[in-house]
XYZ file of C-alpha atoms in Angstrom:
758
model
C 12.513 -18.826 -32.896
C 14.655 -15.432 -33.869
C 13.028 -13.577 -31.806
C 16.120 -12.069 -31.325
C 16.299 -10.677 -34.195
C 13.088 -9.863 -34.906
C 13.161 -7.730 -32.103
C 16.273 -6.035 -33.115
C 15.135 -5.055 -36.868
C 11.497 -3.870 -36.311
C 12.594 -2.164 -32.942
C 11.498 -3.765 -30.882
C 13.389 -3.643 -27.781
C 11.251 -1.107 -25.517
C 7.635 -3.475 -26.179
C 10.031 -6.117 -25.141
C 10.819 -4.937 -21.785
C 7.216 -4.211 -21.215
C 5.026 -6.384 -19.493
C 2.624 -6.971 -16.166
C 4.503 -7.970 -12.751
C 2.410 -9.331 -9.533
C 4.667 -10.537 -6.486
C 3.113 -12.486 -4.127
C 5.600 -13.392 -0.425
C 4.867 -15.222 1.917
C 5.572 -15.041 5.912
C 4.699 -16.824 8.799
C 3.403 -14.788 11.879
C 5.402 -14.910 14.958
C 6.136 -13.734 18.617
C 8.299 -11.539 19.749
C 11.186 -14.053 20.451
C 10.454 -15.687 16.699
C 8.548 -18.573 18.053
C 5.660 -19.107 14.781
C 2.792 -18.725 16.732
C -1.112 -20.759 16.385
C -3.246 -17.724 17.362
C -6.223 -18.367 14.202
C -5.497 -15.917 11.192
C -6.811 -12.115 12.088
C -10.389 -11.436 12.003
C -9.854 -7.816 11.071
C -8.603 -9.220 7.285
C -11.790 -9.969 6.732
C -13.200 -13.450 4.909
C -10.282 -15.360 2.884
C -12.910 -17.063 0.488
C -12.396 -13.118 -1.907
C -10.051 -11.099 0.001
C -7.823 -9.991 -3.295
C -4.497 -9.187 -1.250
C -3.854 -10.998 2.682
C -4.541 -15.046 2.223
C -3.361 -17.557 4.062
C -0.941 -20.199 2.762
C -0.729 -23.677 4.502
C -1.017 -22.798 7.709
C -3.152 -19.968 10.194
C -0.044 -18.482 10.872
C 1.424 -17.656 7.251
C 0.039 -15.398 6.086
C 0.961 -14.733 1.655
C 0.566 -11.196 0.989
C -0.177 -10.751 -2.973
C -0.356 -7.622 -4.608
C -2.029 -6.819 -8.389
C -0.509 -7.192 -11.800
C 0.405 -4.137 -12.625
C 2.450 -2.120 -15.789
C 4.985 -1.392 -14.176
C 7.303 -3.107 -11.340
C 8.245 -0.016 -9.273
C 4.065 -0.443 -8.965
C 3.473 -3.922 -7.705
C 6.960 -3.079 -5.079
C 4.306 -0.399 -3.884
C 1.463 -2.186 -3.316
C 3.200 -4.637 -2.266
C 5.168 -2.302 0.597
C 1.579 -1.050 1.012
C -0.050 -4.366 2.031
C 3.030 -4.682 4.532
C 2.267 -1.900 6.292
C -1.410 -2.345 6.770
C -0.948 -5.795 8.105
C 1.469 -5.118 10.085
C -0.216 -2.045 12.033
C -3.228 -4.329 12.110
C -1.192 -7.326 13.969
C -1.653 -7.678 17.453
C 1.008 -5.451 19.299
C 2.769 -8.527 20.381
C 3.256 -10.218 17.159
C 5.666 -9.768 13.851
C 6.258 -11.018 10.210
C 9.269 -13.418 10.359
C 11.410 -12.154 8.093
C 13.536 -15.536 6.835
C 12.125 -19.131 4.773
C 13.011 -21.371 6.954
C 10.967 -21.252 9.849
C 11.850 -21.134 13.059
C 10.810 -21.559 16.558
C 8.398 -24.586 15.443
C 5.206 -24.968 17.902
C 4.451 -29.112 18.351
C 3.077 -30.888 15.147
C -0.799 -30.857 16.816
C -1.122 -26.757 17.160
C 0.117 -25.877 13.827
C -3.613 -26.131 12.984
C -4.343 -26.376 8.754
C -5.261 -22.764 7.079
C -9.297 -23.024 7.289
C -11.130 -21.839 4.355
C -14.602 -22.153 4.112
C -14.601 -24.228 1.639
C -13.739 -28.183 2.756
C -11.569 -28.771 0.095
C -9.459 -25.783 0.374
C -9.129 -27.427 3.987
C -8.803 -31.144 3.106
C -5.943 -30.370 0.658
C -3.748 -29.147 3.324
C -4.405 -32.077 5.763
C -3.510 -33.952 2.787
C -0.420 -31.923 2.411
C 0.169 -32.717 6.431
C -0.609 -37.084 6.263
C 2.247 -36.557 2.750
C 4.962 -34.385 3.712
C 4.719 -33.441 6.855
C 3.646 -30.319 8.970
C 7.071 -28.615 9.178
C 7.990 -29.281 5.309
C 4.694 -26.933 4.607
C 5.647 -24.241 6.952
C 9.299 -22.944 4.491
C 8.096 -19.144 3.193
C 9.101 -17.161 -0.336
C 8.446 -15.103 -3.195
C 7.117 -15.985 -5.554
C 6.627 -13.201 -8.835
C 4.126 -13.112 -11.230
C 5.293 -11.785 -15.289
C 3.923 -11.624 -18.606
C 4.651 -10.102 -21.671
C 3.254 -7.488 -23.402
C 0.336 -8.579 -24.826
C 0.904 -5.968 -27.341
C 4.925 -7.160 -27.994
C 3.608 -10.531 -28.186
C 1.030 -10.166 -31.429
C 3.828 -7.907 -33.242
C 6.264 -10.552 -32.558
C 3.598 -12.612 -34.124
C 2.731 -11.031 -37.596
C 6.610 -10.819 -38.104
C 7.354 -14.636 -38.129
C 5.763 -17.632 -40.075
C 6.367 -20.470 -38.303
C 3.530 -20.652 -35.971
C 0.012 -20.335 -37.872
C -1.693 -18.753 -35.045
C -1.320 -16.623 -32.735
C -1.983 -18.484 -29.527
C 0.379 -21.741 -30.838
C 3.399 -19.244 -31.120
C 2.252 -17.524 -27.022
C 2.788 -21.035 -25.706
C 5.601 -21.373 -27.779
C 7.395 -18.271 -26.242
C 6.351 -19.358 -22.529
C 7.474 -22.930 -23.062
C 11.245 -21.051 -24.190
C 10.908 -18.890 -20.702
C 9.722 -21.759 -19.083
C 11.841 -24.495 -20.164
C 15.328 -21.483 -19.787
C 14.560 -20.448 -16.225
C 14.714 -23.960 -15.300
C 17.688 -24.832 -16.479
C 20.033 -21.509 -15.301
C 17.440 -21.290 -12.336
C 20.627 -22.144 -10.095
C 22.379 -18.204 -10.742
C 19.384 -17.171 -8.217
C 20.287 -20.005 -6.141
C 23.661 -18.702 -4.960
C 22.698 -14.964 -5.787
C 19.712 -14.695 -4.569
C 19.456 -17.897 -2.000
C 18.950 -17.454 1.963
C 18.715 -20.538 3.872
C 21.946 -21.650 4.526
C 20.504 -23.393 8.005
C 18.171 -24.460 9.918
C 16.905 -25.719 13.246
C 16.926 -29.339 14.313
C 13.134 -29.921 14.817
C 12.031 -28.661 11.141
C 13.285 -32.207 10.113
C 11.894 -33.728 13.465
C 15.676 -33.626 15.256
C 17.567 -35.981 12.175
C 18.540 -33.482 10.309
C 20.906 -34.680 6.399
C 23.155 -32.046 7.341
C 26.674 -32.705 9.211
C 26.348 -31.153 12.406
C 27.361 -27.591 11.533
C 27.249 -27.964 7.950
C 26.089 -24.473 5.858
C 24.115 -24.278 2.688
C 23.772 -22.093 -0.297
C 20.154 -22.970 -0.175
C 17.279 -25.394 2.177
C 14.155 -24.493 1.015
C 15.212 -25.351 -2.803
C 17.444 -28.060 -2.031
C 16.751 -31.779 -2.804
C 14.973 -31.410 1.982
C 13.583 -28.551 0.945
C 9.549 -29.138 -0.205
C 9.636 -31.348 -2.832
C 8.046 -34.447 -5.134
C 8.710 -37.875 -5.060
C 11.319 -38.980 -7.694
C 8.603 -41.161 -9.006
C 6.850 -37.729 -10.461
C 8.258 -36.987 -14.088
C 6.502 -34.053 -15.647
C 7.743 -33.604 -19.322
C 8.471 -29.821 -20.539
C 10.041 -30.919 -24.032
C 5.920 -29.352 -25.723
C 3.581 -27.765 -24.046
C 0.732 -30.641 -24.928
C 3.863 -33.474 -23.555
C 3.720 -30.775 -20.333
C -0.373 -31.204 -20.370
C -0.869 -35.096 -20.681
C 2.099 -35.745 -18.628
C 0.971 -34.239 -15.528
C -2.806 -35.403 -15.939
C -0.920 -38.728 -16.197
C 0.936 -37.797 -12.840
C -2.287 -37.520 -11.019
C -4.889 -40.425 -13.017
C -1.867 -42.621 -11.314
C -2.570 -41.056 -8.083
C 0.781 -39.899 -7.609
C -0.270 -36.291 -7.345
C -4.106 -36.430 -5.201
C -4.191 -32.610 -7.433
C -2.576 -30.943 -10.668
C -1.020 -28.282 -7.663
C 0.453 -30.608 -6.444
C 2.796 -30.960 -8.916
C 5.640 -28.700 -6.871
C 7.666 -26.862 -9.818
C 10.016 -23.587 -9.187
C 7.673 -22.447 -12.322
C 4.064 -22.963 -12.691
C 2.838 -21.930 -16.090
C -0.659 -20.031 -15.715
C -4.162 -19.990 -17.631
C -6.598 -21.725 -16.276
C -7.897 -23.453 -13.143
C -6.762 -27.265 -14.939
C -3.442 -27.419 -17.373
C -5.455 -28.529 -19.837
C -6.829 -24.800 -19.604
C -3.562 -23.864 -21.035
C -4.012 -25.880 -24.374
C -7.620 -24.204 -24.679
C -7.353 -20.885 -23.496
C -3.383 -20.724 -23.792
C -0.554 -19.490 -21.682
C -2.034 -15.616 -20.124
C 1.788 -15.605 -17.947
C 4.294 -17.985 -15.798
C 4.809 -17.861 -12.134
C 8.135 -18.073 -11.025
C 8.591 -19.487 -7.303
C 12.176 -19.735 -6.574
C 12.891 -17.282 -4.572
C 14.374 -17.306 -0.521
C 12.838 -14.242 1.285
C 15.715 -11.349 1.437
C 15.881 -11.093 5.799
C 17.010 -7.618 4.238
C 14.395 -6.517 2.407
C 11.557 -5.150 4.774
C 9.075 -6.743 2.146
C 11.576 -9.960 1.311
C 12.489 -8.566 -2.380
C 14.641 -5.626 -3.171
C 13.307 -3.941 -5.669
C 16.648 -4.214 -7.202
C 16.390 -7.405 -7.644
C 12.896 -7.819 -8.794
C 14.358 -5.479 -12.014
C 17.443 -8.355 -11.944
C 15.126 -11.057 -11.894
C 13.052 -9.073 -14.902
C 15.687 -8.837 -17.144
C 17.109 -13.234 -16.478
C 13.643 -13.091 -17.734
C 13.850 -11.661 -21.291
C 17.154 -13.242 -21.266
C 15.645 -16.560 -21.075
C 14.058 -15.403 -24.013
C 16.745 -13.451 -25.554
C 18.800 -16.922 -26.063
C 19.096 -18.605 -29.004
C 18.184 -22.057 -28.285
C 15.213 -23.108 -26.289
C 15.736 -25.834 -23.620
C 13.487 -28.810 -23.321
C 13.218 -31.819 -20.865
C 16.795 -32.723 -21.293
C 17.583 -29.489 -20.303
C 15.430 -29.144 -17.634
C 16.824 -32.160 -15.492
C 20.082 -30.960 -15.915
C 19.023 -27.864 -14.502
C 17.694 -29.421 -11.611
C 20.835 -31.560 -11.183
C 22.610 -27.951 -11.279
C 19.987 -26.709 -8.730
C 19.990 -29.283 -6.639
C 24.247 -29.396 -6.300
C 24.144 -25.597 -5.629
C 21.129 -25.409 -3.407
C 24.223 -27.905 -1.129
C 27.486 -26.223 -1.532
C 28.987 -23.961 1.459
C 27.426 -20.784 1.153
C 31.200 -19.527 1.330
C 32.868 -21.221 -1.712
C 32.875 -19.954 -4.732
C 30.242 -22.349 -7.224
C 31.366 -25.188 -9.109
C 29.415 -23.336 -12.636
C 30.635 -20.167 -12.202
C 32.148 -20.146 -15.405
C 28.511 -20.647 -16.536
C 26.859 -17.864 -14.384
C 28.534 -15.109 -15.404
C 28.433 -16.240 -19.580
C 24.510 -15.893 -18.896
C 24.807 -13.230 -17.065
C 26.707 -11.340 -19.401
C 24.950 -12.915 -22.252
C 21.888 -10.922 -20.171
C 24.942 -7.812 -20.149
C 25.160 -8.040 -24.212
C 20.800 -8.001 -24.432
C 20.687 -4.990 -22.500
C 23.238 -3.023 -24.261
C 22.326 -4.253 -27.603
C 17.877 -2.572 -26.156
C 19.570 0.395 -25.023
C 18.932 0.192 -21.722
C 19.454 2.656 -18.688
C 23.233 2.841 -16.898
C 21.862 1.894 -14.107
C 20.771 -1.274 -15.305
C 23.525 -2.194 -16.727
C 25.768 -1.836 -14.007
C 22.833 -3.390 -11.650
C 23.349 -7.062 -13.550
C 27.100 -5.841 -13.479
C 27.156 -6.128 -9.690
C 25.347 -9.101 -9.880
C 28.659 -10.957 -12.008
C 31.046 -9.094 -9.619
C 29.299 -11.628 -6.763
C 30.995 -15.189 -8.403
C 33.995 -13.823 -7.605
C 32.630 -13.593 -4.393
C 30.311 -14.767 -2.893
C 30.957 -12.365 0.792
C 28.628 -10.085 -1.785
C 25.327 -11.973 -2.029
C 22.769 -12.445 0.160
C 24.158 -15.783 1.987
C 26.788 -13.971 2.365
C 25.371 -11.112 4.310
C 23.160 -13.621 5.732
C 25.941 -15.736 7.806
C 27.584 -12.619 10.045
C 23.989 -11.643 10.932
C 23.212 -15.095 12.029
C 27.211 -15.473 13.790
C 26.108 -11.526 15.084
C 23.076 -12.695 17.000
C 23.851 -15.510 17.671
C 20.861 -17.974 16.022
C 18.665 -17.379 12.964
C 15.747 -17.403 15.555
C 17.284 -14.224 16.960
C 18.066 -12.355 13.743
C 15.207 -12.494 12.563
C 13.024 -11.546 15.606
C 15.474 -8.484 16.137
C 14.709 -7.162 11.925
C 11.091 -7.914 12.493
C 10.532 -6.087 15.519
C 12.847 -3.769 13.727
C 10.476 -3.850 10.454
C 7.343 -3.640 12.503
C 8.659 -0.049 14.208
C 9.452 0.763 10.584
C 6.107 0.575 9.857
C 4.777 2.458 12.416
C 7.382 5.548 11.540
C 4.214 7.661 9.744
C 1.224 6.052 11.427
C -0.404 7.343 9.482
C 0.741 7.294 6.410
C 1.061 4.526 3.181
C 4.536 5.293 2.488
C 4.994 4.441 -0.860
C 1.355 5.980 -1.665
C 2.412 9.474 0.044
C 0.978 11.086 -3.127
C -1.605 11.322 -2.513
C -3.888 12.967 0.216
C -4.226 11.533 3.371
C -7.504 10.953 3.839
C -7.910 8.824 0.017
C -4.481 7.118 2.168
C -6.817 6.306 4.673
C -9.621 5.058 2.709
C -7.126 3.392 0.905
C -5.446 1.082 4.276
C -8.893 0.211 5.279
C -9.807 -1.052 2.105
C -6.634 -3.443 1.703
C -7.626 -4.446 4.887
C -11.238 -5.208 3.986
C -10.089 -7.271 0.784
C -11.902 -4.903 -1.337
C -10.281 -4.271 -5.045
C -9.052 -0.593 -5.341
C -7.829 0.249 -9.204
C -6.008 3.744 -8.981
C -8.270 5.367 -12.097
C -5.623 8.790 -11.315
C -3.615 8.874 -8.231
C -2.610 12.282 -9.294
C -6.124 13.008 -8.999
C -7.156 10.472 -6.144
C -9.822 9.065 -8.243
C -9.893 4.972 -6.914
C -12.665 2.521 -8.494
C -13.466 0.063 -5.437
C -14.679 -3.138 -6.413
C -16.277 -6.085 -4.166
C -17.868 -9.061 -6.304
C -20.055 -7.248 -9.893
C -20.372 -4.159 -7.017
C -18.364 -1.516 -7.821
C -18.227 2.312 -7.125
C -16.533 4.914 -7.564
C -14.610 7.382 -5.273
C -12.513 10.505 -4.962
C -10.515 12.558 -2.544
C -11.495 9.571 0.240
C -15.604 10.197 0.915
C -16.982 11.616 -2.805
C -19.147 8.825 -4.586
C -22.310 9.137 -6.277
C -24.567 8.427 -3.437
C -24.778 12.501 -2.861
C -26.973 14.342 -5.882
C -25.413 16.079 -7.624
C -25.912 19.769 -7.148
C -25.172 19.611 -3.005
C -20.832 20.278 -3.675
C -22.184 23.097 -6.335
C -24.551 24.457 -3.442
C -21.488 24.273 -0.455
C -18.824 25.432 -2.620
C -21.136 29.095 -2.761
C -21.716 30.287 1.353
C -24.154 32.952 0.083
C -26.593 30.318 -1.879
C -25.718 27.479 0.825
C -26.929 30.621 4.161
C -30.039 30.701 1.688
C -30.660 27.077 1.462
C -30.397 27.127 5.243
C -32.220 30.373 6.027
C -34.906 29.267 4.388
C -34.922 25.896 5.907
C -35.302 27.608 8.960
C -31.354 27.155 10.416
C -30.049 29.933 12.090
C -27.291 31.716 10.081
C -25.862 34.857 11.206
C -26.198 38.073 8.910
C -24.373 39.479 6.155
C -23.426 41.353 3.267
C -22.177 40.490 0.195
C -19.803 42.412 -2.270
C -18.020 41.631 -5.979
C -15.733 44.906 -5.134
C -12.814 45.679 -3.341
C -13.504 49.504 -3.258
C -17.770 48.801 -2.713
C -16.513 46.877 -0.015
C -13.943 49.463 1.781
C -17.132 51.924 1.185
C -19.232 50.323 3.208
C -16.491 49.715 6.435
C -18.503 52.344 8.685
C -21.483 49.926 8.317
C -19.444 46.969 10.557
C -16.309 49.599 12.481
C -16.874 48.092 15.995
C -17.749 44.881 15.267
C -16.328 41.948 15.719
C -17.291 40.563 12.143
C -15.948 37.119 10.253
C -14.605 38.828 5.996
C -14.473 35.358 3.861
C -14.518 34.653 0.291
C -17.903 33.509 -1.668
C -16.505 30.273 -2.962
C -13.647 28.867 -0.030
C -12.452 25.639 0.984
C -9.964 24.724 4.245
C -10.310 28.326 5.209
C -8.944 29.632 2.462
C -9.123 33.614 2.590
C -10.707 34.156 6.060
C -9.985 36.902 8.500
C -12.139 37.214 11.840
C -12.143 40.509 14.205
C -13.474 38.453 17.323
C -12.453 41.717 19.297
C -14.146 44.115 16.530
C -12.676 45.854 13.007
C -11.542 49.324 14.144
C -8.973 49.711 11.712
C -9.732 50.691 7.565
C -6.394 49.807 6.138
C -6.396 46.734 8.653
C -10.393 46.189 7.432
C -9.405 46.682 3.162
C -6.936 44.191 3.844
C -8.693 41.420 4.831
C -11.188 42.128 2.105
C -8.528 42.111 0.298
C -7.305 38.595 1.151
C -10.367 37.390 0.336
C -10.805 38.626 -2.835
C -8.017 36.486 -3.671
C -9.525 33.566 -2.950
C -13.116 34.488 -5.366
C -14.749 37.384 -7.175
C -17.158 37.669 -4.418
C -16.879 38.482 -0.533
C -18.389 38.235 2.128
C -18.383 40.117 5.407
C -20.595 38.475 8.066
C -21.880 38.829 12.024
C -19.654 37.000 14.087
C -21.320 34.886 16.904
C -19.507 34.441 20.195
C -19.440 30.342 21.776
C -16.757 27.512 19.714
C -16.862 26.689 16.313
C -17.350 22.272 16.577
C -16.818 20.749 13.057
C -19.962 18.048 12.961
C -18.722 14.513 10.171
C -22.157 13.813 8.958
C -22.416 10.524 6.501
C -25.687 9.075 5.670
C -28.304 10.376 8.905
C -25.812 10.137 11.188
C -23.435 12.454 13.261
C -20.180 10.214 13.666
C -17.869 12.681 14.790
C -17.082 16.119 15.920
C -13.819 18.011 16.383
C -12.963 21.309 18.397
C -10.438 22.697 16.158
C -8.064 24.812 18.122
C -7.026 27.714 15.914
C -3.360 27.940 15.077
C -1.681 28.806 18.199
C 1.560 28.921 19.954
C 2.059 29.263 24.234
C 5.249 31.123 25.275
C 8.293 29.972 27.563
C 9.640 33.695 28.267
C 12.386 32.800 26.264
C 11.325 32.632 22.345
C 10.004 35.432 20.644
C 6.527 33.635 18.397
C 8.688 33.111 14.984
C 10.775 30.441 16.694
C 7.849 29.567 18.948
C 5.934 27.968 15.490
C 9.524 26.793 14.501
C 9.040 24.674 16.918
C 5.850 23.734 17.077
C 6.013 22.562 13.701
C 9.124 20.010 14.666
C 6.139 17.640 15.096
C 6.667 14.696 12.950
C 2.427 14.814 12.520
C 2.685 17.932 11.315
C 2.828 18.733 7.344
C 1.433 20.393 4.839
C -1.945 19.361 5.796
C -2.884 17.437 2.734
C -0.071 14.500 3.384
C -0.531 15.037 7.463
C -2.657 15.440 10.059
C -1.545 18.403 11.200
C -0.783 21.683 9.535
C 2.226 23.438 9.765
C 1.466 27.114 11.307
C 2.414 29.950 8.621
C 2.970 33.359 9.545
C 1.528 35.241 6.923
C -0.399 38.307 6.707
C -2.875 36.849 8.003
C -1.426 35.759 10.815
C 0.538 39.183 11.224
C -3.447 41.097 11.142
C -3.967 38.318 14.427
C -1.217 39.228 16.044
C -1.481 43.204 16.047
C -5.258 42.767 16.601
C -3.191 41.442 20.251
C -0.134 44.245 20.028
C 2.133 41.841 19.453
C 4.753 40.691 16.702
C 5.787 37.749 15.640
C 9.784 39.690 17.030
C 7.544 39.424 20.319
C 8.596 37.473 23.350
C 5.371 35.768 25.125
C 4.858 34.886 28.971
C 5.803 31.529 30.152
C 1.729 30.309 29.385
C 0.807 33.150 27.727
C -1.461 31.199 24.932
C -0.324 33.636 21.596
C -3.847 33.420 18.695
C -1.980 32.911 15.525
C -5.312 32.666 13.444
C -9.297 33.564 14.951
C -10.325 30.435 12.103
C -10.212 27.144 13.659
C -9.844 25.365 10.249
C -6.847 22.535 10.628
C -5.757 23.530 7.246
C -4.404 27.050 8.903
C -1.951 25.148 11.297
C -5.423 24.619 14.141
C -5.467 21.633 16.649
C -7.978 18.758 16.759
C -9.651 17.697 19.595
C -12.299 14.993 19.751
C -15.835 15.698 21.597
C -18.276 13.463 19.788
C -18.553 12.034 23.238
C -19.201 15.135 24.785
C -20.975 17.012 22.545
C -24.940 16.933 23.429
C -27.259 14.999 20.699
C -29.076 17.964 19.903
C -26.526 19.362 17.856
C -25.651 15.905 16.309
C -29.856 15.652 15.355
C -28.772 19.246 13.884
C -25.613 18.938 11.890
C -27.466 15.674 10.449
C -30.396 17.782 9.425
C -27.965 20.658 7.948
C -26.863 17.788 5.760
C -30.229 16.426 4.181
C -31.355 20.165 3.489
C -27.846 19.726 1.800
C -29.172 17.419 -0.135
C -25.414 15.582 0.569
C -24.605 11.917 1.908
C -21.237 12.752 3.372
C -20.805 16.374 5.216
C -19.483 18.710 7.063
C -21.301 21.156 9.007
C -19.195 23.712 11.100
C -22.003 25.165 14.495
C -20.666 28.253 16.873
C -22.305 26.504 20.159
C -21.423 28.475 23.584
C -22.332 25.671 26.037
C -22.540 22.218 23.725
C -23.587 20.238 27.089
C -27.173 22.077 27.066
C -29.791 20.928 24.869
C -30.398 23.420 20.879
C -32.748 26.553 21.140
C -33.700 27.539 18.214
C -32.070 31.030 18.081
C -28.384 32.232 17.521
C -27.501 32.949 20.841
C -28.130 28.752 21.097
C -26.084 28.030 17.882
C -25.768 29.202 14.309
C -24.339 27.319 11.624
C -21.274 29.082 9.314
C -20.832 27.030 6.893
C -22.053 23.219 5.293
C -18.549 21.725 3.394
C -18.625 18.919 0.793
C -15.979 16.544 0.565
C -14.875 17.522 4.397
C -11.196 16.250 5.799
C -11.389 13.404 7.737
C -7.957 12.845 9.333
C -8.376 15.455 12.009
C -11.001 13.425 13.388
C -9.483 9.738 12.957
C -4.956 11.128 13.707
C -6.831 14.045 16.088
C -4.230 15.953 17.952
C -6.310 14.905 21.645
C -9.244 12.227 21.909
C -10.059 9.348 20.432
C -10.098 8.344 17.196
C -13.042 7.606 14.874
C -12.809 5.411 11.791
C -14.260 7.592 8.653
C -12.926 5.892 6.343
C -14.662 2.519 6.865
C -17.968 3.861 7.961
C -17.494 4.949 4.067
C -16.837 1.260 3.129
C -19.779 0.465 5.025
C -21.921 2.652 2.801
C -20.496 2.068 -0.384
C -20.886 -1.907 0.409
C -23.535 -2.982 2.814
C -23.315 -6.293 1.236
C -19.769 -6.872 3.652
C -20.267 -7.924 7.139
C -17.500 -5.462 8.487
């Protein structure tokens, strides 16, 4: 097959570099000292029978994190990051993920519990492995790298050749070439990326085959790792011979099942090997890679990219390896795995030649200088073993005294790192926080997620055959279409609520600035609220709590409101405290007191300086990707200061609270305080009734209440409704400034998927 020629002559280079990528990462759960825990798989991760992201491998202690396949390797890496953050924040406080492949702090074998799946066959298979290989051999962890060539590339390349009669055969030949050439040169990854130079003596039951103090490149990939009997031989000369000889090993009893065949390459495309002949190979799983302890997720993105280029290089080679070459590759693998990691490899010349071949391929494909440099760095490591991962690892082990101590320290660092921005998924920080929180809970509970439009916060959720769509965290098909249309129009909202018998303040609507200012005498000396007809997040709202006394200030507030809409409302200001009620279904799940943007004086700093100091809080940001919004000092804030006889340069007295906004929206710099348990039940019922009137399953209701402890009465002196909001913010309830967290995203999931045992 002259694949290289087909690609170059037909300009398929870009398509050749595309594909689908998936990553799997195994890790042992450990305690603070680095000892493997014997606790069951955490119940917070739901049922392993269906969980697509968080599984267990051999033992209850061994987590397996699985990304979905993505067309961009960077996206798979982002998923791996997100799954890691979900896991680390969900584990018990005293549990961590061990970042090295070889286990440390192994408990007595009788305390190691095989993974307890619902399917007894899965449990029995692991019990068989325990009996046949010993439990300790099964406790090794690593990275699995799944790769599929672009189906479009395969189809186009097939159409441009005449050697193979059908697409399936051509595709199988491509994947066999990829697999066999990889197996021939896999030792290169042992030299460059291996990170298992040593292990505690308990792993070998205190009968280590290594000499005292002997270091190797990769125990995991050596003959002393988890390997099949030498009697097990699977022929790689063709896909047909591969399938037939694998089936023979099982029929002879050398393997209990096909999956017991341990190879650094697995051909994927069905549950049984024979399915590969019927359906064709769909992708390949590469299982060679040790965990990189210096990478928080077990692998660096740069190394994941290098692996991709290496795989393409295996296809770019003119030759195709067969069984003879695969056996040569296996012997070289074992030899390099047992080399001293502080020395050059015996096969340096061959390694440099292969990587130079990959470098030439990338140059021919016109790839970026950054990618070329990545390969050049790997070539340089053949001359300097200290630059390999093992080279770095040995220095770190010396520094900490043992690889167990090093692993424990790194595990704690990575868990702390996962909590740096505990309210966000760092790899998906471009999405607003409510969507990130929902995404977190979906990963945790094992509900499939597809990012339909990441920038527009549009998700598809799937559990079995049940499909739901969600936008902005809580906008779903469960709401009536008319509901958000009513709620975005404040005039219509008030009229609908008034007709339904709810207490609403009086208001007047204006369509021009001149008309509103001409009616100023109606409002002079009265406390009023001026706001756009259609608004959300408190935009364009000015509140004159102490009564409006100046025509110019009134005109300015009206002008600000008209920036947000073509119609403006001036309504009576209700005395009392404003509370946000979050309603889902027929129940109020959370109540929040939103304190308007403010600073407290210290007698030293100006108001402007105090705002800057308060904005330094790491919880404050743009408000969509942070629980709290940075306080601004714009026109509305300066009007509010003027009402108090202050300017931004004033120095308030120590303990003096300066109001910067009258409206209490978190989106305009307010503080959030949970009041769910303190709120009288009657107001919660009112809020739920308002949501029903709006036809909304999810609704944010703003009520003014003078005394939250007293039962509601049917008049404005007891309570009044200010607004009903579609797509209400959830993060201010999940991460309040003060008070109890209300994880509303879990309630949204329960509404969408009531069949799941939450």
